Amino acid sequence: MTSLFANDKTGGSFIRSMVYLNPRDLNFATESDGSRSAKLQLWSILFDVDGRVVEQVGEDRTLKLTAKDYERAAHDGIVYQLDVPAKKAGAYQVRVAVKDAASAKVGNAAQLVEVPAL
């Protein structure tokens, strides 16, 4: 996982996390057309310096890949992006968790990010 501070004129400050997913760790079902699909639950939680939850974002996603895209993903992996709002300046710990809905396997990562006062 790589997490970075960003700011958007309309949305304000946020932390963007790019999470690497290894397709071999996910249960992809093969569809009749040869495509593959996997259902995921993703969470991004922002903690302040005192360990309190400041913000959290959760998503349910279905990844659907053509046979060709699945082969490429099996070789290169998948990068998924999650944004969580960061309303105040300061140091934060970002934690991201990904759960494969079919197997209930969970992976997680954490990183410290500084949000500047703009």
PDB file of C-alpha atoms in Angstrom, residues 4 7 9 12 19 23 26 30 79 85 91 97 115 117:
ATOM      1  CA  LEU A   4      -0.484  10.033  -0.213  1.00  0.00           C
ATOM      2  CA  ASN A   7      -6.308  18.127  -2.161  1.00  0.00           C
ATOM      3  CA  LYS A   9     -10.757  22.341  -4.844  1.00  0.00           C
ATOM      4  CA  GLY A  12     -11.001  19.355   0.013  1.00  0.00           C
ATOM      5  CA  VAL A  19      -3.463  -0.989  -2.572  1.00  0.00           C
ATOM      6  CA  PRO A  23      -5.298 -12.175  -7.647  1.00  0.00           C
ATOM      7  CA  LEU A  26      -8.777 -13.852  -4.185  1.00  0.00           C
ATOM      8  CA  THR A  30     -15.259 -18.210 -13.903  1.00  0.00           C
ATOM      9  CA  VAL A  79      -3.931  -1.892  -7.860  1.00  0.00           C
ATOM     10  CA  PRO A  85     -11.351  12.546   3.708  1.00  0.00           C
ATOM     11  CA  ALA A  91      -0.266  13.236  11.439  1.00  0.00           C
ATOM     12  CA  ALA A  97      -8.315  -3.834   4.954  1.00  0.00           C
ATOM     13  CA  VAL A 115      -1.679  16.243   6.235  1.00  0.00           C
ATOM     14  CA  ALA A 117      -2.184  22.966   6.844  1.00  0.00           C
TER      15      ALA A 117
END
